[in-house]
Short mmCIF file of C-alpha atoms and ligand atoms in Angstrom, two decimals:
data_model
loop_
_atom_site.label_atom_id
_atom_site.label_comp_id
_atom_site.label_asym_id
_atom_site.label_seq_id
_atom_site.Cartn_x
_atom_site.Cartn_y
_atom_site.Cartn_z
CA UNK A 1 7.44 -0.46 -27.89
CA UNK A 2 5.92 -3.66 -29.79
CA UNK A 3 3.30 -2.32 -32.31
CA UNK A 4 0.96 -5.42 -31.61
CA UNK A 5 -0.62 -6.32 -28.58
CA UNK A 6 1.95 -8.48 -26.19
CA UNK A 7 0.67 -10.11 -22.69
CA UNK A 8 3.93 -11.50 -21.78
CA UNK A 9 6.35 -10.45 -19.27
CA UNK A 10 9.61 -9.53 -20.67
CA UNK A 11 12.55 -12.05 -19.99
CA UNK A 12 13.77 -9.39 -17.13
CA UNK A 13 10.05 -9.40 -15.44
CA UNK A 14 10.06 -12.90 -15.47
CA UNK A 15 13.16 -12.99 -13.54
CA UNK A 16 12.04 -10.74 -11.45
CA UNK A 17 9.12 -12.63 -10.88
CA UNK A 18 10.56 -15.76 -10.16
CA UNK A 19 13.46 -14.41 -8.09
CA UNK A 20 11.24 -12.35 -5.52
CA UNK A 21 9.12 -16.33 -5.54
CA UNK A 22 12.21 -17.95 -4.48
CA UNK A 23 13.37 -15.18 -1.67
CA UNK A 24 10.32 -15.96 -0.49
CA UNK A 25 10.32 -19.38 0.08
CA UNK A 26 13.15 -18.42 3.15
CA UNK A 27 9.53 -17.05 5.12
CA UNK A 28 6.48 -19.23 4.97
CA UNK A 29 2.86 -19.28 6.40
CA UNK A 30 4.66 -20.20 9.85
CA UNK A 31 6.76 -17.26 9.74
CA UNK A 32 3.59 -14.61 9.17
CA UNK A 33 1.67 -16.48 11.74
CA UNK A 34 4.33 -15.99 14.70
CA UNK A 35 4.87 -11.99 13.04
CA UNK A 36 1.00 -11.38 13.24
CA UNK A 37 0.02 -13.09 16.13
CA UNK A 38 2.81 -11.76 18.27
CA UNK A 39 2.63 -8.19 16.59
CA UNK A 40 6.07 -8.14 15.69
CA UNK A 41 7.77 -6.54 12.78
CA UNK A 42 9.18 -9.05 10.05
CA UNK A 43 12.64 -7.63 10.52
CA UNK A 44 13.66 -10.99 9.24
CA UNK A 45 12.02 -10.13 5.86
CA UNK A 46 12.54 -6.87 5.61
CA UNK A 47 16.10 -7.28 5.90
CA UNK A 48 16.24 -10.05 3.19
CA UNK A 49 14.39 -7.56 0.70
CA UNK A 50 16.75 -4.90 1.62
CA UNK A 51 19.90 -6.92 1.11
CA UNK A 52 18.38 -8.12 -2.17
CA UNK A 53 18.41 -4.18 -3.60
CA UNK A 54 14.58 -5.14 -4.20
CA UNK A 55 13.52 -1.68 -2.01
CA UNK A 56 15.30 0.39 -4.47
CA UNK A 57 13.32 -1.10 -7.62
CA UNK A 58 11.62 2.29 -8.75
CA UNK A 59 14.11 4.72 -6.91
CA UNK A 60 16.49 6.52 -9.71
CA UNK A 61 20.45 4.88 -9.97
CA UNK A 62 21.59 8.00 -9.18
CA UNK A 63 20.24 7.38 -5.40
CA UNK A 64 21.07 3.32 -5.70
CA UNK A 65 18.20 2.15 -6.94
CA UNK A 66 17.37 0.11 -10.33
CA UNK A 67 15.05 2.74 -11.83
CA UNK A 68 12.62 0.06 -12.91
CA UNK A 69 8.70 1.58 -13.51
CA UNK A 70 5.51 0.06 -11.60
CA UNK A 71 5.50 -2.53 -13.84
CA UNK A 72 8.49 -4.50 -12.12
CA UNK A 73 7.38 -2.98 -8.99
CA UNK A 74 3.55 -4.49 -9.00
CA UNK A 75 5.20 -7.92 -9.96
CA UNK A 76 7.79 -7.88 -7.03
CA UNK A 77 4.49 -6.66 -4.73
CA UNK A 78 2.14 -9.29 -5.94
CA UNK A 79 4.70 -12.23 -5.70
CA UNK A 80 5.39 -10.89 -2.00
CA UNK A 81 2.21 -10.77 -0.55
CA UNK A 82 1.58 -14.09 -2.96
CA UNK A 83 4.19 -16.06 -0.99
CA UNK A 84 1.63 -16.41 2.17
CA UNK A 85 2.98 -13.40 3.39
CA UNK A 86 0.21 -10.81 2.71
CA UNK A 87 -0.50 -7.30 4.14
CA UNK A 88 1.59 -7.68 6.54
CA UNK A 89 4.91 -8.37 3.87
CA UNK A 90 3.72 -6.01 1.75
CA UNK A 91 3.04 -2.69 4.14
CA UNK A 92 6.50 -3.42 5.61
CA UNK A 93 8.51 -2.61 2.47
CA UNK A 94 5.28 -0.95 0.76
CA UNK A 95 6.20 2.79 1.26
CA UNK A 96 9.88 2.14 0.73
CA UNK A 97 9.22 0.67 -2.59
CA UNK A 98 6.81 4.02 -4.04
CA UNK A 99 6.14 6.18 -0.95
CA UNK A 100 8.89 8.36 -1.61
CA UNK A 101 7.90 9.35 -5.15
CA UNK A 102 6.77 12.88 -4.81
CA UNK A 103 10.45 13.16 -2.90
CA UNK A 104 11.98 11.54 -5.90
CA UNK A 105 9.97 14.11 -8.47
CA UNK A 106 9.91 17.16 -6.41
CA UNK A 107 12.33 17.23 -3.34
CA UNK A 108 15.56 18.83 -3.55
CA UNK A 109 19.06 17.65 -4.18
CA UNK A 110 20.04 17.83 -1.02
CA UNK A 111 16.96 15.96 0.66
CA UNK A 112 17.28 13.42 -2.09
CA UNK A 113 20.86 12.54 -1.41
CA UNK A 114 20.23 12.53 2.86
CA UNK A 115 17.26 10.07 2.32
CA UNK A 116 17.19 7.72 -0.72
CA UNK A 117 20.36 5.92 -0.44
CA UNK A 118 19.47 5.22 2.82
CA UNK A 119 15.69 4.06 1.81
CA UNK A 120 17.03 2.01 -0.64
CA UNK A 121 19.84 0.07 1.74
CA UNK A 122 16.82 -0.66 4.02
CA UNK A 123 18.36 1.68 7.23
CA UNK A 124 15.52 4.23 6.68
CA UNK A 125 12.44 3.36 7.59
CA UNK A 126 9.66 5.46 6.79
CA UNK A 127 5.69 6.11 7.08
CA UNK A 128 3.27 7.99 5.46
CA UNK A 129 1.43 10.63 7.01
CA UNK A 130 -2.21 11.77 5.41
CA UNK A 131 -5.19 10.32 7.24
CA UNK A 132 -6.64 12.20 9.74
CA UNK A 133 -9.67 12.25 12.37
CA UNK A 134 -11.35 14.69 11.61
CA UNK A 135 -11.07 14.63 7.62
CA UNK A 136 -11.44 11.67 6.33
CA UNK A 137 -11.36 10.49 2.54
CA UNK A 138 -11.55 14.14 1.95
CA UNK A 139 -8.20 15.36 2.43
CA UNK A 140 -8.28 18.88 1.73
CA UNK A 141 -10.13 19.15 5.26
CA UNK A 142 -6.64 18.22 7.15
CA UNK A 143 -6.13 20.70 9.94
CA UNK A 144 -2.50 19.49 11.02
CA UNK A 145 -0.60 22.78 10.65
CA UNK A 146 2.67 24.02 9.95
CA UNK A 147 3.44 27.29 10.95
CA UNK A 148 6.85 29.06 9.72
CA UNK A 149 8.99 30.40 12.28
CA UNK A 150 12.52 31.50 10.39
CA UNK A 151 14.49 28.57 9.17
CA UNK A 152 11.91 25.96 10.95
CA UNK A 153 8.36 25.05 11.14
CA UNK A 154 6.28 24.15 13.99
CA UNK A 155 3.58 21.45 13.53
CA UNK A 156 0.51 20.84 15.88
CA UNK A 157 -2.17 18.28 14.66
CA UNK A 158 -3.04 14.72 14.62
CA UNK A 159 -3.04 11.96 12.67
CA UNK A 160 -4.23 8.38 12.43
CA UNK A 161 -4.03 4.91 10.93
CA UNK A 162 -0.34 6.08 10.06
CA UNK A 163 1.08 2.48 9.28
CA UNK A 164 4.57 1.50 10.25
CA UNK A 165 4.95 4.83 12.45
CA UNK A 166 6.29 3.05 15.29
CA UNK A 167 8.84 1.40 13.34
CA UNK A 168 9.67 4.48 11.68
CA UNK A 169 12.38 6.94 11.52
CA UNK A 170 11.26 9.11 9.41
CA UNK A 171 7.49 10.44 8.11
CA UNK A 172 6.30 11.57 4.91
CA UNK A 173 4.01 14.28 6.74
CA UNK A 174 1.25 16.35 5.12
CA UNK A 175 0.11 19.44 6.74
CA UNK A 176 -1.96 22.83 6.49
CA UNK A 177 0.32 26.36 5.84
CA UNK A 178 -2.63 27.54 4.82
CA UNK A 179 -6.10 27.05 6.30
CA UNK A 180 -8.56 25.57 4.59
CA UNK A 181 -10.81 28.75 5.29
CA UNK A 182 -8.25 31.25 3.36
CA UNK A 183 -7.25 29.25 0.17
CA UNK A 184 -9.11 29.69 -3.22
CA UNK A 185 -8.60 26.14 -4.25
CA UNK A 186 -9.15 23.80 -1.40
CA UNK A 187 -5.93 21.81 -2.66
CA UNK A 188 -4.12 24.54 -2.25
CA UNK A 189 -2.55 25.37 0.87
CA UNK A 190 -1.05 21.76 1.91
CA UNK A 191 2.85 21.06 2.38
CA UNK A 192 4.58 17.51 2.48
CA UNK A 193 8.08 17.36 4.29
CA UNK A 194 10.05 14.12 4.86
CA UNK A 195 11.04 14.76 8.25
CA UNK A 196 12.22 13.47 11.72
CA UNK A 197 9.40 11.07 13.31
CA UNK A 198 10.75 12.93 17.10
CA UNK A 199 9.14 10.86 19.60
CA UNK A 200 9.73 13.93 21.76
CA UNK A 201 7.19 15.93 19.90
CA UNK A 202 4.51 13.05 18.74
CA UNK A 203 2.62 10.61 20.86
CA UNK A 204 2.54 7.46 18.67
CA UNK A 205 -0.28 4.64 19.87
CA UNK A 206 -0.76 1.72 17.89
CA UNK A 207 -4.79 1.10 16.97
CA UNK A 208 -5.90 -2.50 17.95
CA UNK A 209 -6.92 -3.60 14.63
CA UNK A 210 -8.92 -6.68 13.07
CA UNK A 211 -5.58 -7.87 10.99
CA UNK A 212 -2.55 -7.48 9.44
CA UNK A 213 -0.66 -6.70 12.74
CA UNK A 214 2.46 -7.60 12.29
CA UNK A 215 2.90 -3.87 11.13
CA UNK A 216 1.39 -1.59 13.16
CA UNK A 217 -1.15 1.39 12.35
CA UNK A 218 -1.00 4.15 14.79
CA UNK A 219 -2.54 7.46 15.73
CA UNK A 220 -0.19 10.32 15.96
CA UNK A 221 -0.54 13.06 18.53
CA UNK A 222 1.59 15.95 17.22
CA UNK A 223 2.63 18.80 19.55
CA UNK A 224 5.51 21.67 18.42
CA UNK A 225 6.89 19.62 16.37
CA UNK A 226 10.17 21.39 14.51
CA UNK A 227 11.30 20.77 11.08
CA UNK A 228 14.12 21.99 9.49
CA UNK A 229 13.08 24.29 6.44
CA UNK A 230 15.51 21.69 4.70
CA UNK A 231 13.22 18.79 5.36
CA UNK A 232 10.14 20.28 2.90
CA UNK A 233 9.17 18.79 -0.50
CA UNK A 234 9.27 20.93 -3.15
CA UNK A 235 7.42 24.05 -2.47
CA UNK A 236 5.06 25.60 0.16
CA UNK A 237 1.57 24.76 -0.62
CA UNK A 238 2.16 22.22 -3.35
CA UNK A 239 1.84 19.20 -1.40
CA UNK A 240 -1.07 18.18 -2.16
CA UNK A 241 -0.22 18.51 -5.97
CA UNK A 242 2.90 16.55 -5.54
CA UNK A 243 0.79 13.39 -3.43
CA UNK A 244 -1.84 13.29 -6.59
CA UNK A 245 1.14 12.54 -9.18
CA UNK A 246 1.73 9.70 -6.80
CA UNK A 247 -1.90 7.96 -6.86
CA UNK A 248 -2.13 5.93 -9.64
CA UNK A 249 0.75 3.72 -9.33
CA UNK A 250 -0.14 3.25 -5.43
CA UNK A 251 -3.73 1.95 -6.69
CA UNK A 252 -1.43 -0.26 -8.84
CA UNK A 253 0.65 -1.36 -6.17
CA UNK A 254 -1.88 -2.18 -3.94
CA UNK A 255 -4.23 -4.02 -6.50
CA UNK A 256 -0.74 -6.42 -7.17
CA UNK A 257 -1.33 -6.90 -3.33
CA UNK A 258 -4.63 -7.71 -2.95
CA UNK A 259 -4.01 -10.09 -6.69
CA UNK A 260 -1.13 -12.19 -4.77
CA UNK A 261 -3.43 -12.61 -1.54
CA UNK A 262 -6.01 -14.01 -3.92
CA UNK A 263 -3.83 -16.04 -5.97
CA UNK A 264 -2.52 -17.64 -2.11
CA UNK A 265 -5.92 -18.11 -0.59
CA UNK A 266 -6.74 -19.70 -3.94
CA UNK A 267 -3.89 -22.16 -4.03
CA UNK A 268 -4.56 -23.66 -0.67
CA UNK A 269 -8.26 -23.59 -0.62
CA UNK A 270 -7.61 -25.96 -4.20
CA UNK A 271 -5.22 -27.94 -1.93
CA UNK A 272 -7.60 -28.59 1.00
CA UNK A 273 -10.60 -29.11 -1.01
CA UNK A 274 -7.92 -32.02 -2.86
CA UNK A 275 -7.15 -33.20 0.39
CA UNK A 276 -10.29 -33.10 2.94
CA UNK A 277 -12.71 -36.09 2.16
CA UNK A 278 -16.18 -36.24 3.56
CA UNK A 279 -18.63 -38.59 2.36
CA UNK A 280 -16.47 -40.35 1.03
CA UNK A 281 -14.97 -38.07 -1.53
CA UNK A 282 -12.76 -35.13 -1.27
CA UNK A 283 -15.22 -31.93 -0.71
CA UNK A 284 -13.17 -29.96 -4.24
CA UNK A 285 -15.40 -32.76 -6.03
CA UNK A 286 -18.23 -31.16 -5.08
CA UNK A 287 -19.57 -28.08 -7.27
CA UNK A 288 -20.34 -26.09 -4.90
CA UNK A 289 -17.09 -26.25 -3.63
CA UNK A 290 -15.42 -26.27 -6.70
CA UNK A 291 -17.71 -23.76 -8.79
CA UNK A 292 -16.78 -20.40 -6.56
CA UNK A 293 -12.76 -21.79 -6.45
CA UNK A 294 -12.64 -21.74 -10.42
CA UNK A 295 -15.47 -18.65 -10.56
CA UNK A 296 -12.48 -16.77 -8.82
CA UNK A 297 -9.86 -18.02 -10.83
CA UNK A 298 -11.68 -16.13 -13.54
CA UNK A 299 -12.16 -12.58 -11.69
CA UNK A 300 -8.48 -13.21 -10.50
CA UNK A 301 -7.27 -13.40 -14.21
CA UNK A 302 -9.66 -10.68 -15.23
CA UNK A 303 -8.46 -8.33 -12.99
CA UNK A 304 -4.72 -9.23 -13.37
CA UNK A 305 -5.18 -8.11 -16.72
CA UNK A 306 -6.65 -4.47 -16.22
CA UNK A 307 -3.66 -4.17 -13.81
CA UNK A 308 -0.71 -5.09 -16.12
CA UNK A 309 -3.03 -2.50 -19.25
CA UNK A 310 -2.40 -0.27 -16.08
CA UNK A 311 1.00 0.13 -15.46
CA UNK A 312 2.06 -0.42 -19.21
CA UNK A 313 -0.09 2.33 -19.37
CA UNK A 314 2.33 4.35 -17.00
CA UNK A 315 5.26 3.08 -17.44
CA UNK A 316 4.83 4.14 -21.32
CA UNK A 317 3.76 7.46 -19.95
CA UNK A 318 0.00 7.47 -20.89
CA UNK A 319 -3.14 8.39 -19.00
CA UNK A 320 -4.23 5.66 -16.62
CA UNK A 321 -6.85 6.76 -14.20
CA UNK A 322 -9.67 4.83 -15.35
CA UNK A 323 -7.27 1.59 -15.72
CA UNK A 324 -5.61 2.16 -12.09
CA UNK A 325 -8.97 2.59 -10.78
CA UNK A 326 -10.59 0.08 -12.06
CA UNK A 327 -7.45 -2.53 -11.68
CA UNK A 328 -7.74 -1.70 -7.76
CA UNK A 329 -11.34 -2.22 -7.94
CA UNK A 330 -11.25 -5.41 -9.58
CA UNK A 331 -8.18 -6.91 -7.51
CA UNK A 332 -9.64 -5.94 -4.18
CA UNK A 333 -12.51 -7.17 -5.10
CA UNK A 334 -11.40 -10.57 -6.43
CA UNK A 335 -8.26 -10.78 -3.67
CA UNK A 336 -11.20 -10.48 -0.84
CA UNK A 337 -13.50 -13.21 -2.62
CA UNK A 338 -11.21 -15.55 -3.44
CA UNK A 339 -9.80 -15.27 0.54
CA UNK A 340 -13.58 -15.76 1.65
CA UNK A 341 -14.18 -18.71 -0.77
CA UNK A 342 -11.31 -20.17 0.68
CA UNK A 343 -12.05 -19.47 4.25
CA UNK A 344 -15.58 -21.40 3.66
CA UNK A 345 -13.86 -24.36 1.67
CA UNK A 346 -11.61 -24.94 4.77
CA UNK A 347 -15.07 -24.89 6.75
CA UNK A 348 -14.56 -24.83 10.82
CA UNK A 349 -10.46 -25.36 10.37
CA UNK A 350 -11.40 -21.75 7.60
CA UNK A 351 -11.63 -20.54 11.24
CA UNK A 352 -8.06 -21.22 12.47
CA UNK A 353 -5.80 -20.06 12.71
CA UNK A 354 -3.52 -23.15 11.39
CA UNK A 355 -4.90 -22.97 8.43
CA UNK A 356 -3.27 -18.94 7.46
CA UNK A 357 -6.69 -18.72 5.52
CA UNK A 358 -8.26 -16.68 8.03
CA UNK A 359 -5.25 -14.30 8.34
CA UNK A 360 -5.75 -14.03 4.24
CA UNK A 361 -9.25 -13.23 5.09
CA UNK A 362 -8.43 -10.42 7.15
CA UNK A 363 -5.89 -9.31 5.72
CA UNK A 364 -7.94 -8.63 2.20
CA UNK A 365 -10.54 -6.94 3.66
CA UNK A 366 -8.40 -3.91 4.30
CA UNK A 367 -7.64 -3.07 1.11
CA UNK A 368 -11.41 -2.60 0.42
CA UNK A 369 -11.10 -0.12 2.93
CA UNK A 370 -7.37 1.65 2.58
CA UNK A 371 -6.09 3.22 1.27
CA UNK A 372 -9.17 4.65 -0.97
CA UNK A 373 -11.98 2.61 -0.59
CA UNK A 374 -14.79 0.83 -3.27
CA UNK A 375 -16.91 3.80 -3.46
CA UNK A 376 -14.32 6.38 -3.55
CA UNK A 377 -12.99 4.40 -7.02
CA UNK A 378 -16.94 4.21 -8.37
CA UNK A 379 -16.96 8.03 -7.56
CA UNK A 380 -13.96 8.51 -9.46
CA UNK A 381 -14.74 6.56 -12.48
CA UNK A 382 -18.40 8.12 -12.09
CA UNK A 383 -17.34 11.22 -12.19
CA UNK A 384 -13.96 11.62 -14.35
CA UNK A 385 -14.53 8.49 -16.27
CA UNK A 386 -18.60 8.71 -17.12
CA UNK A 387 -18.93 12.46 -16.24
CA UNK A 388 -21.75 12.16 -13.96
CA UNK A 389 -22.13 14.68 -10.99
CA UNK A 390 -19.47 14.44 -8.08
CA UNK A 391 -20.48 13.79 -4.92
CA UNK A 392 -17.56 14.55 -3.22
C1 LIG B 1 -4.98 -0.91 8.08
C2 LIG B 1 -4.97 0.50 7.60
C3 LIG B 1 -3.76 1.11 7.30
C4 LIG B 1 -3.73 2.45 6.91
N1 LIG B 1 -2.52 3.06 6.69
C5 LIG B 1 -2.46 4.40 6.43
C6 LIG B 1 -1.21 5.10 6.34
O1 LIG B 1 -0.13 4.48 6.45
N2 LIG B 1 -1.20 6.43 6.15
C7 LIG B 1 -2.36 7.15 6.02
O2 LIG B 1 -2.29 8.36 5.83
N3 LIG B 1 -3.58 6.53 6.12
C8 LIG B 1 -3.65 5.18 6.33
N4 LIG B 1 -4.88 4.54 6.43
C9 LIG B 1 -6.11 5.32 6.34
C10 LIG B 1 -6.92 5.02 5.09
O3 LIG B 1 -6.31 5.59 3.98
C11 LIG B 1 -8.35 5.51 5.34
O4 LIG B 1 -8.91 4.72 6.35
C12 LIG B 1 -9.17 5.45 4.10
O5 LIG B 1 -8.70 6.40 3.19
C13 LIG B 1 -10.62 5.69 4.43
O6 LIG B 1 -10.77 6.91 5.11
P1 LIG B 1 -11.61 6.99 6.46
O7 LIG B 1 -11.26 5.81 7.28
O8 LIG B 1 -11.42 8.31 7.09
O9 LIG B 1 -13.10 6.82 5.96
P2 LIG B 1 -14.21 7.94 5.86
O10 LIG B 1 -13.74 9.08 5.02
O11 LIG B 1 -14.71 8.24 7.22
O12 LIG B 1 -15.34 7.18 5.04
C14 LIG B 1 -16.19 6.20 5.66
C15 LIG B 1 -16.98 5.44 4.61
O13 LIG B 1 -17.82 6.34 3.90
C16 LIG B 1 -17.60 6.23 2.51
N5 LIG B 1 -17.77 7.55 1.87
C17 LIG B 1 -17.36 8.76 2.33
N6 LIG B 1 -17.69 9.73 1.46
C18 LIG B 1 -18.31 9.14 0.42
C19 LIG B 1 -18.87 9.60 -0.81
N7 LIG B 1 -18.86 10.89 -1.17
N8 LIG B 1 -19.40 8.68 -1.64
C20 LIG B 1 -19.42 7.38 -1.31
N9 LIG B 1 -18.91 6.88 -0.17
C21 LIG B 1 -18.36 7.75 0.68
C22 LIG B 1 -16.18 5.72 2.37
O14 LIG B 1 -15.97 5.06 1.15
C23 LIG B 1 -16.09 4.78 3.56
O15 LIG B 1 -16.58 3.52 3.23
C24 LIG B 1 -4.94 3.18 6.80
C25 LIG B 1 -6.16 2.56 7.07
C26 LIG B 1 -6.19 1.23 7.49
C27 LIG B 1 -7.52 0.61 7.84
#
């Protein structure tokens, strides 16, 4: 560790950087457009990351990956969804790249060895499986149950917004052993297994959505499904325990997301506004086209800074809650802006689809939304960071 302050990438970041940049010059704003408007998987992509060994960036050698902390990972996430290829680039390969950590930390040998080679090679697809109807942002009410029955356990329940479950093998599923009603700590109770996503036993039906839909996000119907004893992270009950080790460095990840989709809506609303000339001068000459294009340069910067305090923060193995919150704040804040700004400097062509400014648009909104929204953050840096009284 440097004993001053350093802002600069190391030598092997910056490659990283600029490597992931240049992959991604193979699928431009064309390629998105055809993946979201047809709602087709980016196989094309996917592939191409796979092949590159990028998927395995975080997972340990031992299971081929490089073993590289959320540092490298936010940088190969932000130039990704930076490239024009937003959301919809960044949820394909998104729970590859971190979803499995709790399997990583807590699953066994066995499990470990069955699934992370295979993550990392790109052949295993996998989703993540929280969100439910009837519980909200407040997951200790899940009600998806897993009932032991010898060396298996059967699972009734249901789930939804599960994204990339019908391109899935496998789902990183988190269910009740306990109810709600008979634990003494409401986290208690919960237990995450990477199991088989058996379209014999779950209903999978893709939500029509507002955006990003080249992935899809689905609601699961679950009914008897089995899974193996062998297929359960870590310990009964723990699951919950095991997801909130995870947290911070998926607010990361997702703040590099929603930084790259500002940084692109950025880029071509300073093109356009360069390019498009009304009365007799191009409309970027104009302040009020050019004041909120360089005001979000500034909140873009800002919050690319709290991110990279972030994930130093982790990767040296230091508290980060308040940074990771805030640095997902900030960046889906900014990300969003900067996409509207340069929706309303494209003015009616903001509105087509030609332009891939309106898919930026939509595509930032989400992570506003997903997966913790705005307020949930404020109540978290309310609560743990100011100690005022919780609301939830
Ligand atoms: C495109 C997309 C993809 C997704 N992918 C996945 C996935 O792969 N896997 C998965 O498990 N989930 C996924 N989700 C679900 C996502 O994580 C949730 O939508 C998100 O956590 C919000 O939960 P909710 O929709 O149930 O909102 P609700 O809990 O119903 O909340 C509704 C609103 O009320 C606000 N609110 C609630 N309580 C409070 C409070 N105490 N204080 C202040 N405000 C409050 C919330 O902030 C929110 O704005 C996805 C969602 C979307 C939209």
């Amino acid at each position: 560790m440097s004993a001053g302050m350093s802002f600069a990438l190391s030598e092997d970041q910056q490659l990283i950087r600029d490597s992931v940049a240049e992959l991604m010059k193979k699928f431009d704003d064309k390629y998105w457009m055809e993946r979201d408007q047809a709602h087709e998987f980016p196989t094309a992509f996917y592939d191409t990351i796979a092949a590159g060994g990028w998927l395995g960036i975080t997972i340990p050698p031992e299971y081929g990956g490089h073993g590289l902390g959320i540092t490298e990972a936010s940088i190969l996430l932000e130039e990704v969804a930076r490239s024009g290829g937003g959301m919809n680039a960044a949820t394909a390969i998104h729970l590859s790249i971190f979803g499995m950590h709790p399997v990583v930390v807590h699953g066994s040998e066995e499990l470990k060895r069955r699934t992370l080679p295979r993550i990392v090679n790109g052949d295993l697809h996998v989703c993540f499986g929280v969100t439910e109807p009837g519980a909200g942002l407040d997951t200790t009410r899940i009600s998806t149950f897993a009932r032991r029955e010898g060396d298996h356990y059967v699972v009734n329940g249901r789930k939804v917004w599960i994204s990339k479950a019908m391109e899935s093998e496998k789902i990183l599923l988190l269910t009740r052993t306990t109810r709600y009603e008979d634990v003494e700590k409401k986290t208690d109770g919960m237990t995450l297994f990477l199991t088989d996503l058996d379209r014999t036993k779950v209903d999978i039906r893709p939500i029509a959505k507002m955006g990003r839909n080249a992935v899809t996000s689905n609601e699961l119907f679950i009914d008897d499904l089995r899974i193996p004893v062998e297929d359960r992270v870590g310990e009964e009950g723990m699951g919950f325990r095991y997801l909130l080790d995870g947290l911070n460095p998926e607010r990361m990840l997702i703040a590099a997301e929603a930084l790259g989709i500002g940084r692109v809506a950025l880029d071509r609303a300073v093109r356009y506004a360069g390019d498009r000339e009304v009365f007799g001068r191009p409309i970027g000459m104009n302040q009020a086209i050019q004041f909120p294009l360089a005001d979000s340069l500034t909140h873009l910067d800002a919050a690319e800074l709290v991110l990279r305090k972030a994930t130093w923060l982790y990767d040296n193995g230091q508290p980060c809650g308040r940074e990771a919150n805030t640095a997902k704040y900030l960046c889906a804040e900014a990300g969003f802006t900067a996409a509207d700004r340069a929706l309303q400097t494209h003015g009616g062509m903001g509105y087509a689809e030609e332009y891939n400014v309106a898919r930026y648009f939509r595509e930032a909104r989400v992570m506003k939304i997903a997966p913790i929204s705005q307020e949930m953050i404020l109540n978290y840096l309310g609560s743990h960071t100011l100690g005022m009284p919780r609301s939830y």
